Amino acid sequence: MKSKFTPPIGKITQINGKCISLIGNDIDTDRIIPARFLKCVNFDLLGESVFEDDRETLKGRHPFDLEENKNATILIVNSNFGCGSSREHAPQALMRWGIKAIIGESFADIFYSNCIAIGIPCFTLSKKSIQEVQNNKDNKFLFLEIDLKNSLARSKDLTLNLEIKESSRKMFLSGEWDATSTLLENEDFIENKLDDLPYLEFNSTIT
Amino acid sequence: MSQDTLFDKVWDLHKVSSLPGGSDQIFIGLHLIHEVTSPQAFGALKDKNLKVKFPERTVATVDHIVPTDNQSRPFKDNLAEQMIETLEKNCLEHKIRFFNIGSGNQGIVHVVAPELGLTQPGMTIACGDSHTSTHGAFGSIAFGIGTSQVRDVLATQTIAMNKLKVRQIWCDNKLSKGVYAKDLVLHIINKLGVKAGAGFAYEFSGPAIDKLSMEERMTICNMSIEGGARCGYINPDEKTFSYIKNKLCAPKNKHWDKAITWWNSIKSDENSIYDDVIKFDASKVEPTVTWGITPGQSIGINQKIPLLDNLSPNDQFIAEEAFKYMGFNPGQSIKDTPVDVCFIGSCTNGRISDLRVAAEVLKDKKVSKEVKAFVVPGSEKVAIQAKQEGLDMIFKDSGFQWREPGCSMCLAMNSDKLIGNEISASSSNRNFKGRQGSPNGRTLLMSPAMVAAAAINGKVSDVRELIKK
């Protein structure tokens, strides 16, 4: 575990940090945080349990246990990362461990929206580029500077054109990724919607 | 881009605004909550000094952490007790209707809402649970959300979301005897892959889907998410309407006819446009069983576990991981694999029709001595109905344990867990590593009838051979 956790806030334009590579397709959210750790009423302690069972099985050889990855903040993954359960506990656990951005071949839909909602930008790259990064022998020293404005990641001798949904990119740049206040701005429209939906009349209250 | 599908109609109707950046603000007609993914959302409301905007549009029940043996309070598990108490407190404070244990309506949230008639065509439905796609069986647009989005729905009754593309999955003919909705959806996921649905809503249609009962349709839509589709739906028809009629929260009297007219109007138009169409022949589907660690890794009961070379390069990596974890070899058959635990239940297959099918297989037969078998009804209503029909006695006489309603060993957040590397035959939805409570436990997904057959023989079996006898 790193120093005390502080959640991201406001505009996210630049993320600089060491990369940690986790190889494998279809890594589901049960693996990221097994269900027994969902017995909690806040997310505070999840960081230490991230990938608990996988780490236990690999007895210290899991990327999240390697000394060289101790201060990593950018997670490099393969395809369909975060599939399965909708538990936000999964990105919360990754974030509390220290992850600030994820670059992968592809992400599961719900995991992706959970990451955006808590301020973890997720970028995609082609399989080939991901594998190049993951197979890079110097990977353990790979330090990337991610520039959200231009969707670029740069290291000493590498430039990657990252892809990210335009809506997500704009939200991070403007600081509106914490959606509640943006949604509340349209309060009048929300009230108006009540008149458009026929079923609210059939079932005026749920009783 | 899709046009005039049910998805397009319902989405457009619920769109509150276009947000900067291109996503939409979508009104949520029905919000369902449970004890696991809501406490942090209520906490966030408090931190932001916000209220629940429309408390009457949220309904709560408790399912994930409830014990299925002894449900007396306080629960033996302190953490579970703390979670149910937090939900009780939050519902009371925010005036949210809560179906607690003993109310007669508690159960797995995706079993309970349809039973109450809360789930209706044309609605948007959200819940902090990925299997919310279940409700799409009624022609609603229903999807799982994370806790931050639960917070947003509580505070604004809306969420920010990018519109999904629509893929029609057309199923011709009909399922043959001894083959069930579970087999069909496992087959579809196997053919399309577990990530094909990312960015899509799946519309299931065609003669084979029309012939399914509402409960079978729920099984299909429930597992859309296992194919990567956050949302799956089926256009509503007479079966949908008659299922809803007279349910507690169904439209009544003069509202009923209005409701039917509107529900008919939101179906996909005959010439609607889809982003993609894929066809299946349901008559070719066999009883299907998973052999690996994703719901896409399945085979027909008489097929062999695939050789690495027969898989696409993309699937080889996870297949190798699966062989190692499951202890199975490529080319080996799945039939006759000994099982240790048999579990019937979950939001996929814990409804009354699932229990009826399994009981029919088990009647006058005994569970193998090598097997621990238990059945967990999906809700209090399912349990009551099953008892009225004497199904509980058939299960008990065969050697199954009869439990109280909850999610149970689908995800093992209570004390129902696999031990060590036990193998379960399970009617649930996920065979992920460690899913059923043991870090090296192994799960074989199959239909409830196939679980019953496995329980009797103590090994993976073709239920059609038992039905024939």
XYZ file of C-alpha atoms in Angstrom:
676
model
C 0.000 0.000 0.000
C 1.035 3.491 -0.807
C 0.793 6.680 1.116
C -2.615 7.906 2.207
C -5.248 7.765 -0.507
C -6.723 10.950 -1.882
C -9.464 10.651 -4.483
C -9.080 12.597 -7.741
C -11.018 15.818 -7.977
C -11.709 18.394 -10.704
C -10.005 18.535 -14.087
C -7.845 15.581 -15.116
C -5.527 16.595 -17.920
C -2.248 14.837 -17.301
C -1.327 11.555 -15.630
C 2.338 10.707 -15.246
C 3.548 7.506 -13.740
C 5.124 4.089 -13.877
C 3.301 1.315 -15.716
C 2.242 -2.020 -14.274
C 1.445 -4.781 -16.738
C -1.235 -7.387 -16.095
C -1.414 -9.973 -18.835
C -4.639 -11.841 -19.622
C -7.961 -11.524 -21.448
C -11.387 -11.462 -19.789
C -10.108 -10.587 -16.317
C -13.414 -10.248 -14.439
C -14.331 -8.054 -11.500
C -14.630 -11.096 -9.192
C -10.904 -11.545 -9.730
C -10.160 -7.864 -9.230
C -12.011 -7.941 -5.912
C -13.506 -11.250 -4.706
C -17.103 -11.058 -3.421
C -16.212 -11.606 0.216
C -14.624 -8.149 0.282
C -17.914 -6.592 -0.796
C -19.176 -6.986 2.750
C -18.471 -3.394 3.639
C -20.419 -0.139 3.817
C -17.555 1.999 2.461
C -14.700 1.474 -0.008
C -11.857 2.535 2.298
C -10.081 -0.781 2.878
C -10.430 -2.331 -0.577
C -6.973 -1.342 -1.852
C -5.134 -3.994 0.086
C -7.441 -6.782 -1.158
C -7.190 -6.055 -4.868
C -6.597 -9.344 -6.790
C -6.437 -11.111 -3.409
C -7.037 -14.657 -4.690
C -4.825 -14.335 -7.762
C -2.049 -12.915 -5.568
C -2.452 -15.666 -3.021
C -2.179 -18.280 -5.780
C 0.976 -16.695 -7.224
C 2.595 -16.301 -3.796
C 4.342 -12.998 -4.297
C 4.862 -13.293 -8.051
C 1.692 -11.403 -9.000
C 2.443 -8.050 -10.676
C 0.646 -6.273 -7.823
C 3.133 -7.818 -5.360
C 6.373 -7.178 -7.242
C 8.664 -4.632 -5.643
C 9.349 -2.994 -9.011
C 5.637 -2.162 -9.411
C 5.239 -0.690 -5.962
C 4.634 2.858 -7.048
C 3.026 2.165 -10.422
C -0.042 4.222 -11.357
C -0.823 3.235 -14.955
C -2.253 -0.248 -15.470
C -1.689 -1.981 -18.839
C -4.221 -4.737 -19.598
C -5.493 -6.843 -22.492
C -9.032 -7.359 -23.798
C -12.436 -7.287 -22.046
C -10.882 -6.147 -18.798
C -13.390 -5.801 -15.945
C -16.082 -8.097 -17.344
C -18.755 -9.630 -15.137
C -20.181 -8.096 -12.003
C -21.045 -4.374 -11.940
C -19.309 -3.925 -8.586
C -17.710 -0.481 -8.448
C -15.626 -2.023 -5.685
C -13.326 -3.267 -8.483
C -12.142 0.128 -9.822
C -12.333 1.509 -6.284
C -9.909 -1.205 -5.144
C -7.565 -0.527 -8.079
C -7.693 3.208 -7.372
C -7.000 2.732 -3.692
C -4.036 0.508 -4.542
C -2.681 3.416 -6.575
C -3.974 3.064 -10.141
C -4.810 6.401 -11.762
C -5.317 5.378 -15.408
C -5.758 2.153 -17.378
C -4.632 1.392 -20.926
C -6.013 -1.772 -22.499
C -7.133 -3.518 -25.673
C -10.772 -3.249 -24.558
C -12.943 -2.856 -21.465
C -16.289 -4.262 -20.358
C -19.038 -1.620 -20.524
C -20.052 -1.363 -16.875
C -16.464 -1.414 -15.633
C -15.643 1.364 -18.077
C -18.491 3.592 -16.864
C -17.575 2.910 -13.250
C -13.990 4.006 -13.929
C -15.134 7.213 -15.611
C -17.530 7.933 -12.739
C -14.723 7.788 -10.182
C -12.048 9.555 -12.208
C -9.965 6.766 -13.749
C -9.482 7.430 -17.476
C -9.472 4.202 -19.530
C -7.730 4.299 -22.884
C -7.612 1.730 -25.644
C -4.741 0.761 -27.884
C -4.410 -1.915 -30.545
C -3.524 -5.404 -29.426
C -0.168 -5.045 -31.138
C 0.752 -1.848 -29.294
C -0.398 -3.248 -25.947
C 1.713 -6.348 -26.476
C 4.682 -4.235 -27.431
C 4.359 -2.332 -24.183
C 3.790 -5.520 -22.181
C 6.674 -7.409 -23.799
C 9.078 -4.539 -23.517
C 11.864 -5.929 -21.365
C 12.370 -2.496 -19.929
C 8.679 -2.372 -19.104
C 9.346 -2.343 -15.417
C 10.994 0.995 -15.917
C 8.376 2.296 -18.336
C 7.304 5.717 -17.234
C 4.493 7.281 -19.255
C 3.229 10.801 -19.465
C -0.407 10.728 -20.518
C -1.731 13.905 -22.057
C -5.538 13.788 -22.163
C -5.884 16.882 -24.265
C -4.083 15.240 -27.180
C -4.797 11.603 -26.222
C -1.099 10.836 -26.255
C 1.170 8.823 -24.026
C 4.890 9.494 -24.163
C 7.946 7.911 -22.658
C 11.608 8.547 -23.325
C 11.542 6.685 -26.617
C 7.887 5.870 -27.253
C 4.797 7.787 -28.368
C 1.407 6.101 -28.240
C -1.784 7.435 -29.812
C -4.357 6.538 -27.212
C -8.058 6.242 -27.894
C -10.734 7.297 -25.454
C -14.448 7.992 -25.880
C -14.803 11.649 -26.759
C -17.508 12.137 -24.109
C -15.181 10.756 -21.417
C -12.200 12.817 -22.597
C -14.219 16.027 -22.510
C -15.594 15.237 -19.056
C -12.096 14.771 -17.654
C -10.761 17.935 -19.282
C -13.662 20.034 -18.004
C -13.739 18.342 -14.600
C -17.373 17.234 -15.091
C -16.704 13.504 -14.768
C -18.283 13.524 -11.328
C -21.698 13.491 -12.981
C -24.111 14.338 -10.179
C -23.792 18.103 -10.393
C -23.968 18.110 -14.210
C -27.127 16.017 -14.077
C -28.670 18.247 -11.428
C -28.191 21.290 -13.638
C -31.029 19.955 -15.780
C -33.462 19.691 -12.902
C -36.256 21.413 -14.844
C -35.906 18.992 -17.748
C -36.047 16.099 -15.313
C -39.302 17.383 -13.865
C -40.693 17.868 -17.398
C -39.857 14.277 -18.237
C -42.468 13.179 -15.733
C -45.160 14.410 -18.136
C -43.731 12.465 -21.095
C -43.729 8.995 -19.620
C -47.128 7.302 -19.919
C -46.338 4.627 -17.366
C -45.932 7.119 -14.575
C -49.639 7.692 -14.962
C -50.501 3.975 -14.917
C -48.410 3.530 -11.802
C -48.448 6.935 -10.209
C -46.818 5.596 -7.080
C -45.128 2.322 -6.437
C -47.311 0.983 -3.682
C -27.267 3.359 -36.564
C -30.355 1.526 -35.321
C -33.791 3.028 -35.985
C -37.311 2.357 -34.728
C -36.322 -0.551 -32.534
C -37.811 -0.816 -29.042
C -34.431 0.287 -27.761
C -34.477 3.473 -29.863
C -38.043 4.310 -28.873
C -37.520 3.795 -25.155
C -34.157 5.572 -25.168
C -35.520 8.625 -26.999
C -38.535 8.815 -24.718
C -36.331 8.800 -21.604
C -33.703 11.190 -22.905
C -33.620 14.257 -20.695
C -30.783 16.109 -22.423
C -27.666 15.744 -24.534
C -24.662 16.227 -22.306
C -21.533 18.084 -23.334
C -19.236 15.532 -24.888
C -21.917 13.443 -26.536
C -23.453 11.217 -23.891
C -27.143 11.430 -22.998
C -28.882 12.105 -19.724
C -31.418 9.309 -19.348
C -34.387 9.232 -16.975
C -34.642 6.018 -14.962
C -38.243 4.861 -14.565
C -37.566 2.200 -11.966
C -34.556 2.011 -9.678
C -33.915 -1.166 -7.715
C -31.447 -1.308 -4.852
C -29.961 -3.957 -2.570
C -27.582 -4.043 0.371
C -24.258 -4.480 -1.422
C -24.000 -1.622 -3.903
C -26.171 1.033 -2.221
C -24.585 1.960 1.160
C -21.722 3.942 -0.393
C -24.229 5.720 -2.665
C -26.307 6.856 0.301
C -23.049 7.872 1.994
C -22.152 10.017 -1.019
C -25.583 11.697 -0.962
C -24.983 12.611 2.640
C -21.509 13.974 1.844
C -22.990 16.142 -0.907
C -25.967 17.133 1.218
C -28.424 15.794 -1.377
C -31.830 14.155 -1.003
C -33.382 11.237 -2.864
C -35.250 13.034 -5.634
C -38.134 10.602 -6.240
C -38.124 8.074 -3.374
C -41.262 6.433 -4.798
C -39.302 5.380 -7.912
C -36.781 3.310 -5.950
C -37.567 -0.088 -4.450
C -35.274 -2.126 -2.201
C -34.815 -5.710 -1.161
C -32.019 -7.702 0.454
C -30.505 -10.674 -1.339
C -26.709 -10.965 -1.735
C -25.623 -11.399 1.878
C -28.627 -13.178 3.408
C -27.947 -16.552 4.983
C -30.068 -19.341 3.517
C -30.074 -21.627 6.559
C -30.905 -19.497 9.579
C -32.313 -16.070 8.769
C -33.078 -15.008 12.350
C -31.681 -11.623 13.350
C -29.123 -10.541 14.165
C -27.356 -12.610 11.483
C -24.479 -14.720 12.735
C -22.184 -12.857 10.338
C -21.650 -9.399 11.857
C -20.707 -7.802 8.554
C -23.850 -9.154 6.884
C -25.914 -7.856 9.796
C -24.276 -4.447 9.455
C -25.151 -4.356 5.753
C -28.821 -5.215 6.202
C -29.090 -2.707 9.066
C -27.569 -0.011 6.873
C -30.104 -0.721 4.136
C -32.973 -0.696 6.648
C -31.794 2.612 8.006
C -31.293 4.197 4.566
C -34.720 3.091 3.325
C -36.417 4.390 6.443
C -34.595 7.701 6.348
C -35.281 8.296 2.651
C -38.801 6.795 2.609
C -37.913 4.038 0.159
C -40.138 0.963 -0.024
C -38.149 -2.016 1.304
C -39.154 -5.662 0.949
C -37.387 -7.174 3.922
C -37.041 -10.795 4.971
C -40.429 -12.082 6.097
C -42.397 -9.512 4.065
C -43.524 -12.253 1.687
C -41.842 -10.359 -1.151
C -38.149 -10.536 -0.294
C -35.814 -12.319 -2.655
C -33.289 -11.813 -5.411
C -33.989 -8.347 -6.759
C -34.348 -9.603 -10.348
C -36.850 -12.252 -9.288
C -38.815 -9.947 -6.999
C -39.410 -6.921 -9.250
C -41.130 -8.919 -12.034
C -43.178 -10.833 -9.434
C -44.456 -7.564 -8.024
C -45.365 -6.248 -11.467
C -42.833 -3.454 -11.013
C -41.027 -4.514 -14.182
C -43.034 -3.363 -17.196
C -42.493 -2.813 -20.930
C -41.136 0.514 -22.098
C -39.490 1.435 -18.810
C -35.881 2.192 -18.159
C -34.718 0.136 -15.198
C -31.395 0.467 -13.410
C -29.904 -1.375 -10.462
C -26.444 -1.674 -8.992
C -26.163 -5.203 -10.279
C -25.029 -6.446 -13.681
C -27.908 -8.931 -13.998
C -30.413 -6.087 -14.216
C -30.538 -7.026 -17.908
C -33.012 -9.716 -16.722
C -35.868 -7.177 -16.771
C -35.394 -6.694 -20.517
C -37.476 -9.870 -20.894
C -40.506 -7.576 -20.504
C -39.424 -5.119 -23.187
C -37.872 -2.705 -20.776
C -34.410 -1.207 -21.225
C -32.663 -2.453 -18.130
C -28.995 -2.333 -17.243
C -26.558 -2.661 -14.385
C -24.830 0.374 -12.955
C -22.065 1.004 -10.440
C -22.387 2.658 -7.070
C -21.593 6.181 -8.317
C -24.419 5.832 -10.803
C -26.693 4.526 -8.020
C -25.873 7.790 -6.279
C -26.779 9.718 -9.449
C -30.109 7.921 -9.806
C -30.960 8.538 -6.163
C -30.066 12.211 -6.448
C -31.445 12.976 -9.930
C -33.409 9.930 -11.178
C -31.116 10.119 -14.227
C -27.732 8.868 -15.363
C -25.226 9.917 -17.991
C -24.777 7.213 -20.607
C -23.722 6.738 -24.211
C -26.457 5.294 -26.404
C -25.882 1.635 -27.222
C -25.962 0.055 -30.656
C -28.587 -2.649 -31.200
C -27.827 -6.205 -32.342
C -30.749 -8.431 -33.160
C -30.223 -12.058 -32.234
C -32.767 -13.984 -34.242
C -33.512 -17.537 -33.065
C -35.322 -19.796 -35.520
C -37.333 -22.968 -34.891
C -37.695 -24.133 -31.300
C -35.735 -25.791 -28.529
C -35.993 -29.562 -28.470
C -37.106 -31.586 -25.463
C -34.670 -31.500 -22.556
C -33.077 -28.306 -23.893
C -33.856 -25.085 -22.057
C -33.432 -21.321 -22.240
C -30.177 -21.639 -20.290
C -28.746 -23.941 -22.942
C -29.755 -21.518 -25.692
C -28.161 -18.504 -24.030
C -24.959 -20.402 -23.169
C -24.826 -21.504 -26.809
C -25.284 -17.929 -28.051
C -22.558 -16.609 -25.736
C -20.223 -19.379 -26.866
C -20.755 -18.534 -30.534
C -20.526 -14.734 -30.178
C -17.970 -14.569 -27.370
C -18.002 -12.902 -23.978
C -17.038 -9.470 -25.229
C -19.041 -9.256 -28.456
C -21.833 -7.392 -26.686
C -19.696 -4.469 -25.515
C -21.362 -1.283 -26.723
C -24.518 -3.172 -27.750
C -28.007 -3.883 -26.507
C -29.126 -7.371 -27.584
C -32.633 -7.792 -28.950
C -33.588 -11.472 -28.777
C -36.308 -12.355 -31.253
C -37.586 -14.983 -33.647
C -39.893 -17.995 -33.331
C -37.778 -19.786 -30.699
C -37.871 -16.720 -28.438
C -41.609 -16.163 -28.990
C -42.250 -19.705 -27.774
C -40.414 -19.178 -24.476
C -42.303 -18.474 -21.255
C -41.660 -15.181 -19.454
C -39.415 -16.941 -16.946
C -37.378 -18.537 -19.736
C -37.094 -15.132 -21.410
C -35.746 -13.744 -18.128
C -33.046 -16.437 -18.161
C -32.014 -15.349 -21.670
C -31.925 -11.600 -20.934
C -30.275 -12.207 -17.562
C -27.208 -13.633 -19.272
C -26.864 -10.909 -21.932
C -24.225 -9.376 -19.704
C -22.218 -12.624 -19.842
C -21.975 -11.988 -23.572
C -20.777 -8.462 -22.825
C -24.136 -6.760 -23.515
C -25.126 -4.561 -20.623
C -28.710 -4.670 -21.819
C -30.750 -7.420 -23.465
C -34.440 -7.288 -24.275
C -37.370 -9.055 -25.899
C -40.308 -7.277 -27.498
C -43.427 -7.573 -25.317
C -46.347 -9.765 -26.444
C -49.495 -11.377 -25.003
C -47.365 -13.570 -22.717
C -45.737 -10.464 -21.285
C -49.073 -8.800 -20.651
C -50.695 -11.811 -19.055
C -47.668 -12.301 -16.769
C -47.986 -8.711 -15.525
C -51.788 -8.661 -15.206
C -53.049 -8.573 -11.624
C -49.584 -8.350 -10.100
C -49.384 -6.086 -7.061
C -47.967 -3.074 -8.893
C -49.507 -3.738 -12.319
C -51.724 -1.087 -13.896
C -55.312 -1.660 -12.817
C -58.811 -1.062 -14.249
C -58.937 1.750 -16.820
C -55.159 2.046 -16.725
C -54.732 -1.545 -17.887
C -56.107 -0.940 -21.391
C -54.097 2.244 -21.757
C -51.018 0.366 -20.680
C -51.558 -2.408 -23.258
C -52.003 0.107 -26.053
C -48.828 1.878 -25.095
C -46.847 -1.318 -24.569
C -47.811 -2.484 -28.049
C -46.669 0.816 -29.517
C -43.129 0.589 -28.209
C -42.273 -2.757 -29.865
C -39.605 -2.712 -32.554
C -41.222 -1.814 -35.879
C -41.369 -4.504 -38.520
C -38.922 -2.613 -40.701
C -36.749 -1.262 -37.934
C -33.031 -1.020 -38.612
C -30.409 -2.819 -36.534
C -26.693 -2.190 -36.291
C -26.175 -5.917 -36.644
C -28.251 -9.083 -37.063
C -27.144 -12.608 -36.184
C -29.201 -15.780 -36.696
C -29.292 -18.989 -34.725
C -31.167 -22.251 -35.161
C -32.550 -23.113 -31.722
C -33.364 -26.690 -32.767
C -29.623 -27.416 -33.095
C -28.862 -26.509 -29.474
C -27.979 -29.363 -27.128
C -27.918 -29.354 -23.326
C -24.912 -27.115 -22.783
C -22.293 -27.124 -20.038
C -19.350 -24.823 -19.381
C -15.900 -26.351 -19.017
C -13.845 -23.216 -18.374
C -13.627 -19.950 -16.468
C -15.812 -17.731 -18.649
C -19.481 -18.325 -19.538
C -18.398 -18.455 -23.184
C -16.353 -21.597 -22.640
C -19.124 -24.140 -23.094
C -19.901 -27.212 -25.168
C -22.868 -29.422 -25.931
C -23.078 -32.343 -23.501
C -21.879 -34.801 -26.128
C -19.059 -32.660 -27.445
C -15.421 -32.662 -26.408
C -13.579 -29.815 -24.733
C -11.942 -27.985 -27.652
C -8.332 -28.446 -28.684
C -6.283 -25.278 -28.501
C -5.734 -25.302 -32.261
C -9.477 -25.295 -32.884
C -9.912 -22.009 -31.022
C -9.321 -18.559 -32.434
C -5.974 -17.050 -31.383
C -7.888 -14.588 -29.199
C -9.543 -17.379 -27.227
C -6.430 -19.521 -26.789
C -4.914 -17.560 -23.953
C -7.950 -17.759 -21.686
C -8.489 -21.410 -22.730
C -5.006 -22.348 -21.511
C -5.716 -20.552 -18.271
C -8.995 -22.481 -18.016
C -7.413 -25.916 -18.646
C -4.920 -25.248 -15.895
C -7.472 -23.929 -13.398
C -10.166 -26.534 -14.073
C -7.776 -29.471 -14.349
C -9.381 -30.519 -17.658
C -7.555 -31.553 -20.808
C -8.294 -30.374 -24.317
C -10.212 -33.065 -26.205
C -11.666 -34.630 -23.071
C -15.439 -35.005 -22.708
C -17.365 -33.055 -20.100
C -19.963 -35.797 -19.718
C -19.295 -38.050 -16.701
C -17.136 -35.444 -14.938
C -17.712 -36.131 -11.212
C -19.266 -33.226 -9.289
C -19.099 -32.454 -5.560
C -21.815 -29.841 -5.131
C -25.092 -29.210 -6.967
C -26.682 -25.780 -6.692
C -30.075 -24.769 -8.026
C -30.955 -21.105 -7.632
C -29.844 -17.557 -8.635
C -31.416 -14.732 -10.653
C -30.762 -16.806 -13.764
C -32.543 -19.986 -12.742
C -34.146 -19.664 -9.299
C -37.765 -19.145 -10.398
C -40.748 -21.427 -9.919
C -40.546 -22.922 -13.420
C -36.878 -23.767 -12.822
C -37.776 -25.549 -9.594
C -40.621 -27.399 -11.339
C -38.341 -28.668 -14.103
C -35.682 -29.816 -11.634
C -38.269 -31.447 -9.349
C -39.679 -33.384 -12.289
C -36.238 -34.853 -12.941
C -35.686 -35.615 -9.240
C -39.066 -37.145 -8.468
C -38.695 -40.642 -6.970
C -34.933 -40.503 -7.402
C -32.071 -40.022 -4.968
C -29.148 -37.658 -5.055
C -25.806 -39.458 -5.265
C -24.149 -39.989 -1.872
C -21.018 -38.275 -3.163
C -22.849 -35.021 -3.759
C -23.954 -32.136 -1.567
C -27.048 -30.696 -3.213
C -29.104 -27.666 -2.284
C -31.838 -25.559 -3.762
C -32.302 -21.871 -2.994
C -35.612 -20.409 -4.201
C -35.247 -17.018 -5.882
C -37.754 -15.328 -3.606
C -40.155 -15.814 -0.745
C -42.967 -15.988 -3.310
C -41.186 -18.743 -5.220
C -40.638 -20.641 -1.959
C -44.305 -20.345 -0.954
C -45.519 -21.419 -4.393
C -43.088 -24.361 -4.449
C -44.324 -25.530 -1.061
C -47.937 -25.299 -2.214
C -47.048 -27.539 -5.139
C -45.125 -29.944 -2.907
C -41.871 -29.295 -4.766
C -39.976 -28.743 -1.504
C -40.843 -32.313 -0.495
C -39.664 -33.728 -3.819
C -36.336 -31.925 -3.375
C -35.971 -33.029 0.253
C -36.977 -36.635 -0.463
C -34.359 -36.820 -3.185
C -31.643 -35.591 -0.828
C -31.509 -31.896 -1.756
C -31.366 -29.388 1.081
C -34.208 -26.872 0.903
C -33.026 -23.362 1.782
C -34.358 -19.857 2.307
C -34.350 -17.312 -0.588
C -31.271 -15.293 -1.593
C -28.374 -15.127 -4.060
C -26.470 -17.769 -2.097
C -23.729 -19.708 -3.844
C -24.075 -17.879 -7.145
C -21.500 -15.491 -5.706
C -21.000 -16.908 -2.212
C -21.304 -13.732 -0.164
C -23.006 -15.753 2.575
C -21.809 -19.024 4.089
C -22.779 -21.154 1.060
C -19.385 -21.721 -0.530
C -17.367 -24.325 -2.351
C -14.472 -25.751 -0.358
C -11.019 -26.205 -1.888
C -11.145 -27.257 -5.518
C -14.628 -28.759 -5.356
C -16.559 -28.862 -8.625
C -20.112 -27.586 -8.660
C -22.873 -28.188 -11.143
C -24.605 -24.851 -10.901
C -27.699 -23.228 -12.396
C -26.135 -19.795 -11.830
C -24.512 -17.451 -14.339
C -20.765 -17.180 -13.724
C -17.988 -19.734 -13.692
C -15.242 -17.189 -13.008
C -12.214 -18.258 -10.984
C -13.132 -18.195 -7.305
C -16.703 -17.098 -8.031
C -18.393 -19.609 -5.733
C -16.402 -18.750 -2.644
C -13.249 -20.866 -2.857
C -10.183 -19.371 -4.578
C -9.706 -22.664 -6.431
C -13.345 -23.803 -6.584
C -14.631 -24.892 -9.988
C -18.035 -24.154 -11.499
C -19.842 -25.900 -14.345
C -22.790 -23.815 -15.517
C -25.847 -25.646 -16.823
C -29.656 -25.648 -16.751
C -31.514 -26.584 -13.533
C -32.628 -29.853 -15.174
C -28.992 -30.679 -15.931
C -28.015 -29.851 -12.337
C -30.702 -32.251 -11.121
C -29.373 -34.932 -13.464
C -25.813 -34.346 -12.247
C -27.020 -34.612 -8.644
C -28.631 -37.994 -9.246
C -25.684 -39.509 -11.112
C -22.964 -37.702 -9.147
C -21.467 -36.646 -12.474
C -22.254 -34.450 -15.441
C -25.054 -36.210 -17.346
C -27.384 -35.735 -20.280
C -30.751 -34.975 -18.673
C -32.516 -36.230 -21.789
C -31.514 -39.781 -20.859
C -33.267 -39.401 -17.489
C -36.391 -37.821 -18.926
C -36.736 -40.681 -21.429
C -36.829 -43.360 -18.756
